[in-house]
Amino acid sequence: MPPATCDPRSRRAAHPRTRRLVRVGLYPRWPTLRESDHLQTYVAAQPGWHIALRSSDYASGGTLKRPGLQRVLAAARSGVIDVLVVNHLYSLSRKTQHLAFVLNELTSRGVRVVSAADPALDTETAHGLFLVRVVSAVAEIEQTGALADRRDRRRHDQQSADESPLAG
């Protein structure tokens, strides 16, 4: 059997004219100039990738009712993008259930999701998809813990104010 480099199909795939252009969507949730530059640099380093969609939001990751995220999902449904690049996965959602919905919506339409900050978090591989789910679960645990801490602090502050001899 000849080596793989002798296979005419491999030469055809390596030829720049036959290489498929990959349409990329960028989604920074709270975009800063530094983050936008980082995402663009990441895409520029990938052969054959070009930016087809830029969408962002200045909204909480706790809801899916964000215009920028909805534009991304609509682009996936209509086949406008092949890859979605985010800086961090929690840009898509901080809730595991929401993140699972968004990832399912994107991947079921053939859209690969990649984190520019951590390229191992890539839905194209089983290992990457596993890591994505684990990271999202940890993010939700952290958010739940932070909310509980704030609630406890408010309760403590309220009790302290009620017990104060100066309280009116």
mmCIF file of C-alpha atoms in Angstrom:
data_model
loop_
_atom_site.group_PDB
_atom_site.id
_atom_site.type_symbol
_atom_site.label_atom_id
_atom_site.label_comp_id
_atom_site.label_asym_id
_atom_site.label_seq_id
_atom_site.Cartn_x
_atom_site.Cartn_y
_atom_site.Cartn_z
ATOM 1 C CA MET A 1 0.000 0.000 0.000
ATOM 2 C CA PRO A 2 1.463 3.410 -0.970
ATOM 3 C CA PRO A 3 2.062 6.028 1.695
ATOM 4 C CA ALA A 4 -0.796 8.443 2.373
ATOM 5 C CA THR A 5 1.178 11.296 0.796
ATOM 6 C CA CYS A 6 1.011 9.485 -2.581
ATOM 7 C CA ASP A 7 -2.776 9.321 -2.517
ATOM 8 C CA PRO A 8 -4.098 11.782 -5.149
ATOM 9 C CA ARG A 9 -7.016 12.667 -2.865
ATOM 10 C CA SER A 10 -4.623 13.914 -0.167
ATOM 11 C CA ARG A 11 -2.848 16.153 -2.701
ATOM 12 C CA ARG A 12 -6.151 17.514 -3.901
ATOM 13 C CA ALA A 13 -7.255 18.271 -0.335
ATOM 14 C CA ALA A 14 -3.966 20.038 0.363
ATOM 15 C CA HIS A 15 -4.239 22.221 -2.732
ATOM 16 C CA PRO A 16 -5.277 25.746 -1.680
ATOM 17 C CA ARG A 17 -7.910 26.150 -4.409
ATOM 18 C CA THR A 18 -9.794 23.030 -3.378
ATOM 19 C CA ARG A 19 -9.662 23.740 0.358
ATOM 20 C CA ARG A 20 -13.087 24.686 1.667
ATOM 21 C CA LEU A 21 -13.489 28.130 3.157
ATOM 22 C CA VAL A 22 -14.700 27.905 6.765
ATOM 23 C CA ARG A 23 -17.253 30.559 7.724
ATOM 24 C CA VAL A 24 -16.741 31.703 11.291
ATOM 25 C CA GLY A 25 -19.008 33.507 13.720
ATOM 26 C CA LEU A 26 -17.471 35.511 16.567
ATOM 27 C CA TYR A 27 -19.401 35.973 19.789
ATOM 28 C CA PRO A 28 -17.868 37.994 22.618
ATOM 29 C CA ARG A 29 -20.604 38.564 25.229
ATOM 30 C CA TRP A 30 -19.082 41.640 26.889
ATOM 31 C CA PRO A 31 -16.736 42.685 24.087
ATOM 32 C CA THR A 32 -13.579 44.614 24.823
ATOM 33 C CA LEU A 33 -11.044 45.701 22.237
ATOM 34 C CA ARG A 34 -8.538 43.222 23.661
ATOM 35 C CA GLU A 35 -11.000 40.311 23.471
ATOM 36 C CA SER A 36 -12.075 41.218 19.927
ATOM 37 C CA ASP A 37 -8.419 41.379 18.844
ATOM 38 C CA HIS A 38 -7.768 38.010 20.494
ATOM 39 C CA LEU A 39 -10.681 36.367 18.675
ATOM 40 C CA GLN A 40 -9.680 37.872 15.317
ATOM 41 C CA THR A 41 -6.064 36.775 15.789
ATOM 42 C CA TYR A 42 -7.239 33.257 16.649
ATOM 43 C CA VAL A 43 -9.350 33.060 13.482
ATOM 44 C CA ALA A 44 -6.555 34.521 11.331
ATOM 45 C CA ALA A 45 -4.223 31.745 12.552
ATOM 46 C CA GLN A 46 -6.587 29.029 11.280
ATOM 47 C CA PRO A 47 -6.033 28.180 7.593
ATOM 48 C CA GLY A 48 -9.103 28.745 5.450
ATOM 49 C CA TRP A 49 -11.149 30.465 8.149
ATOM 50 C CA HIS A 50 -12.821 33.818 7.526
ATOM 51 C CA ILE A 51 -15.202 35.824 9.668
ATOM 52 C CA ALA A 52 -18.767 35.674 8.340
ATOM 53 C CA LEU A 53 -20.591 36.981 11.430
ATOM 54 C CA ARG A 54 -19.780 39.224 14.373
ATOM 55 C CA SER A 55 -22.311 39.346 17.139
ATOM 56 C CA SER A 56 -22.114 40.456 20.768
ATOM 57 C CA ASP A 57 -24.243 41.320 23.770
ATOM 58 C CA TYR A 58 -23.983 43.408 26.900
ATOM 59 C CA ALA A 59 -26.306 41.182 28.885
ATOM 60 C CA SER A 60 -26.317 38.557 31.596
ATOM 61 C CA GLY A 61 -25.198 35.042 30.728
ATOM 62 C CA GLY A 62 -28.053 33.792 32.904
ATOM 63 C CA THR A 63 -30.622 34.246 30.128
ATOM 64 C CA LEU A 64 -30.900 33.159 26.516
ATOM 65 C CA LYS A 65 -32.921 36.260 25.623
ATOM 66 C CA ARG A 66 -29.946 38.143 24.188
ATOM 67 C CA PRO A 67 -30.176 39.669 20.698
ATOM 68 C CA GLY A 68 -26.578 38.804 19.790
ATOM 69 C CA LEU A 69 -26.946 35.178 20.857
ATOM 70 C CA GLN A 70 -30.207 34.923 18.948
ATOM 71 C CA ARG A 71 -28.402 36.243 15.822
ATOM 72 C CA VAL A 72 -25.784 33.508 16.260
ATOM 73 C CA LEU A 73 -28.471 30.816 16.595
ATOM 74 C CA ALA A 74 -30.331 32.170 13.540
ATOM 75 C CA ALA A 75 -27.063 32.129 11.539
ATOM 76 C CA ALA A 76 -26.526 28.494 12.546
ATOM 77 C CA ARG A 77 -30.086 27.566 11.574
ATOM 78 C CA SER A 78 -29.719 29.206 8.165
ATOM 79 C CA GLY A 79 -26.272 27.700 7.502
ATOM 80 C CA VAL A 80 -24.362 31.002 7.501
ATOM 81 C CA ILE A 81 -21.599 29.787 9.864
ATOM 82 C CA ASP A 82 -19.576 26.596 10.177
ATOM 83 C CA VAL A 83 -17.696 27.457 13.389
ATOM 84 C CA LEU A 84 -18.557 29.660 16.364
ATOM 85 C CA VAL A 85 -15.566 31.100 18.202
ATOM 86 C CA VAL A 86 -16.028 32.418 21.732
ATOM 87 C CA ASN A 87 -13.357 33.510 24.152
ATOM 88 C CA HIS A 88 -14.840 31.511 27.043
ATOM 89 C CA LEU A 89 -17.715 29.062 27.047
ATOM 90 C CA TYR A 90 -19.550 30.983 29.728
ATOM 91 C CA SER A 91 -20.040 33.645 27.052
ATOM 92 C CA LEU A 92 -22.775 31.382 25.713
ATOM 93 C CA SER A 93 -24.420 30.770 29.077
ATOM 94 C CA ARG A 94 -23.609 30.419 32.748
ATOM 95 C CA LYS A 95 -26.363 27.846 33.260
ATOM 96 C CA THR A 96 -25.641 24.239 32.396
ATOM 97 C CA GLN A 97 -29.130 23.636 31.029
ATOM 98 C CA HIS A 98 -28.933 26.721 28.784
ATOM 99 C CA LEU A 99 -25.419 25.876 27.630
ATOM 100 C CA ALA A 100 -26.515 22.330 26.775
ATOM 101 C CA PHE A 101 -29.429 23.756 24.764
ATOM 102 C CA VAL A 102 -27.211 26.225 22.864
ATOM 103 C CA LEU A 103 -24.529 23.616 22.181
ATOM 104 C CA ASN A 104 -27.143 21.130 20.979
ATOM 105 C CA GLU A 105 -28.748 23.776 18.772
ATOM 106 C CA LEU A 106 -25.384 24.636 17.205
ATOM 107 C CA THR A 107 -23.876 21.165 16.893
ATOM 108 C CA SER A 108 -27.091 19.605 15.544
ATOM 109 C CA ARG A 109 -26.796 22.084 12.678
ATOM 110 C CA GLY A 110 -23.171 21.157 12.061
ATOM 111 C CA VAL A 111 -21.675 24.219 13.768
ATOM 112 C CA ARG A 112 -18.454 23.560 15.663
ATOM 113 C CA VAL A 113 -17.961 25.595 18.866
ATOM 114 C CA VAL A 114 -14.415 26.563 19.871
ATOM 115 C CA SER A 115 -13.014 28.506 22.815
ATOM 116 C CA ALA A 116 -10.156 30.780 21.737
ATOM 117 C CA ALA A 117 -8.921 31.042 25.336
ATOM 118 C CA ASP A 118 -8.777 27.244 25.692
ATOM 119 C CA PRO A 119 -8.669 25.438 22.318
ATOM 120 C CA ALA A 120 -9.121 22.053 24.076
ATOM 121 C CA LEU A 121 -12.746 23.113 24.607
ATOM 122 C CA ASP A 122 -13.811 22.219 21.077
ATOM 123 C CA THR A 123 -17.079 20.442 20.274
ATOM 124 C CA GLU A 124 -15.549 18.735 17.246
ATOM 125 C CA THR A 125 -13.998 16.007 19.408
ATOM 126 C CA ALA A 126 -15.619 13.764 21.996
ATOM 127 C CA HIS A 127 -12.931 14.754 24.518
ATOM 128 C CA GLY A 128 -13.529 18.442 23.839
ATOM 129 C CA LEU A 129 -17.292 18.066 24.170
ATOM 130 C CA PHE A 130 -16.809 16.245 27.490
ATOM 131 C CA LEU A 131 -14.572 19.078 28.742
ATOM 132 C CA VAL A 132 -17.144 21.646 27.616
ATOM 133 C CA ARG A 133 -19.850 19.947 29.698
ATOM 134 C CA VAL A 134 -17.597 19.640 32.767
ATOM 135 C CA VAL A 135 -16.500 23.285 32.595
ATOM 136 C CA SER A 136 -20.102 24.464 32.234
ATOM 137 C CA ALA A 137 -21.165 22.399 35.271
ATOM 138 C CA VAL A 138 -18.343 23.885 37.360
ATOM 139 C CA ALA A 139 -19.328 27.399 36.226
ATOM 140 C CA GLU A 140 -22.895 26.817 37.372
ATOM 141 C CA ILE A 141 -21.722 25.480 40.747
ATOM 142 C CA GLU A 142 -19.556 28.570 41.215
ATOM 143 C CA GLN A 143 -22.425 30.887 40.293
ATOM 144 C CA THR A 144 -24.804 29.089 42.670
ATOM 145 C CA GLY A 145 -22.228 29.339 45.461
ATOM 146 C CA ALA A 146 -21.691 33.049 44.813
ATOM 147 C CA LEU A 147 -25.448 33.688 44.947
ATOM 148 C CA ALA A 148 -25.725 31.756 48.213
ATOM 149 C CA ASP A 149 -22.803 33.739 49.671
ATOM 150 C CA ARG A 150 -24.472 37.047 48.738
ATOM 151 C CA ARG A 151 -27.795 35.887 50.187
ATOM 152 C CA ASP A 152 -26.094 34.828 53.455
ATOM 153 C CA ARG A 153 -24.221 38.130 53.652
ATOM 154 C CA ARG A 154 -27.447 40.131 53.201
ATOM 155 C CA ARG A 155 -29.178 38.028 55.856
ATOM 156 C CA HIS A 156 -26.243 38.533 58.245
ATOM 157 C CA ASP A 157 -26.159 42.285 57.567
ATOM 158 C CA GLN A 158 -29.905 42.506 58.156
ATOM 159 C CA GLN A 159 -29.642 40.605 61.460
ATOM 160 C CA SER A 160 -26.709 42.787 62.555
ATOM 161 C CA ALA A 161 -28.682 45.938 61.791
ATOM 162 C CA ASP A 162 -31.711 44.627 63.728
ATOM 163 C CA GLU A 163 -29.564 43.831 66.773
ATOM 164 C CA SER A 164 -27.669 47.114 66.758
ATOM 165 C CA PRO A 165 -28.379 49.356 69.761
ATOM 166 C CA LEU A 166 -28.294 52.323 67.393
ATOM 167 C CA ALA A 167 -30.931 50.835 65.079
ATOM 168 C CA GLY A 168 -34.036 52.900 65.207
#
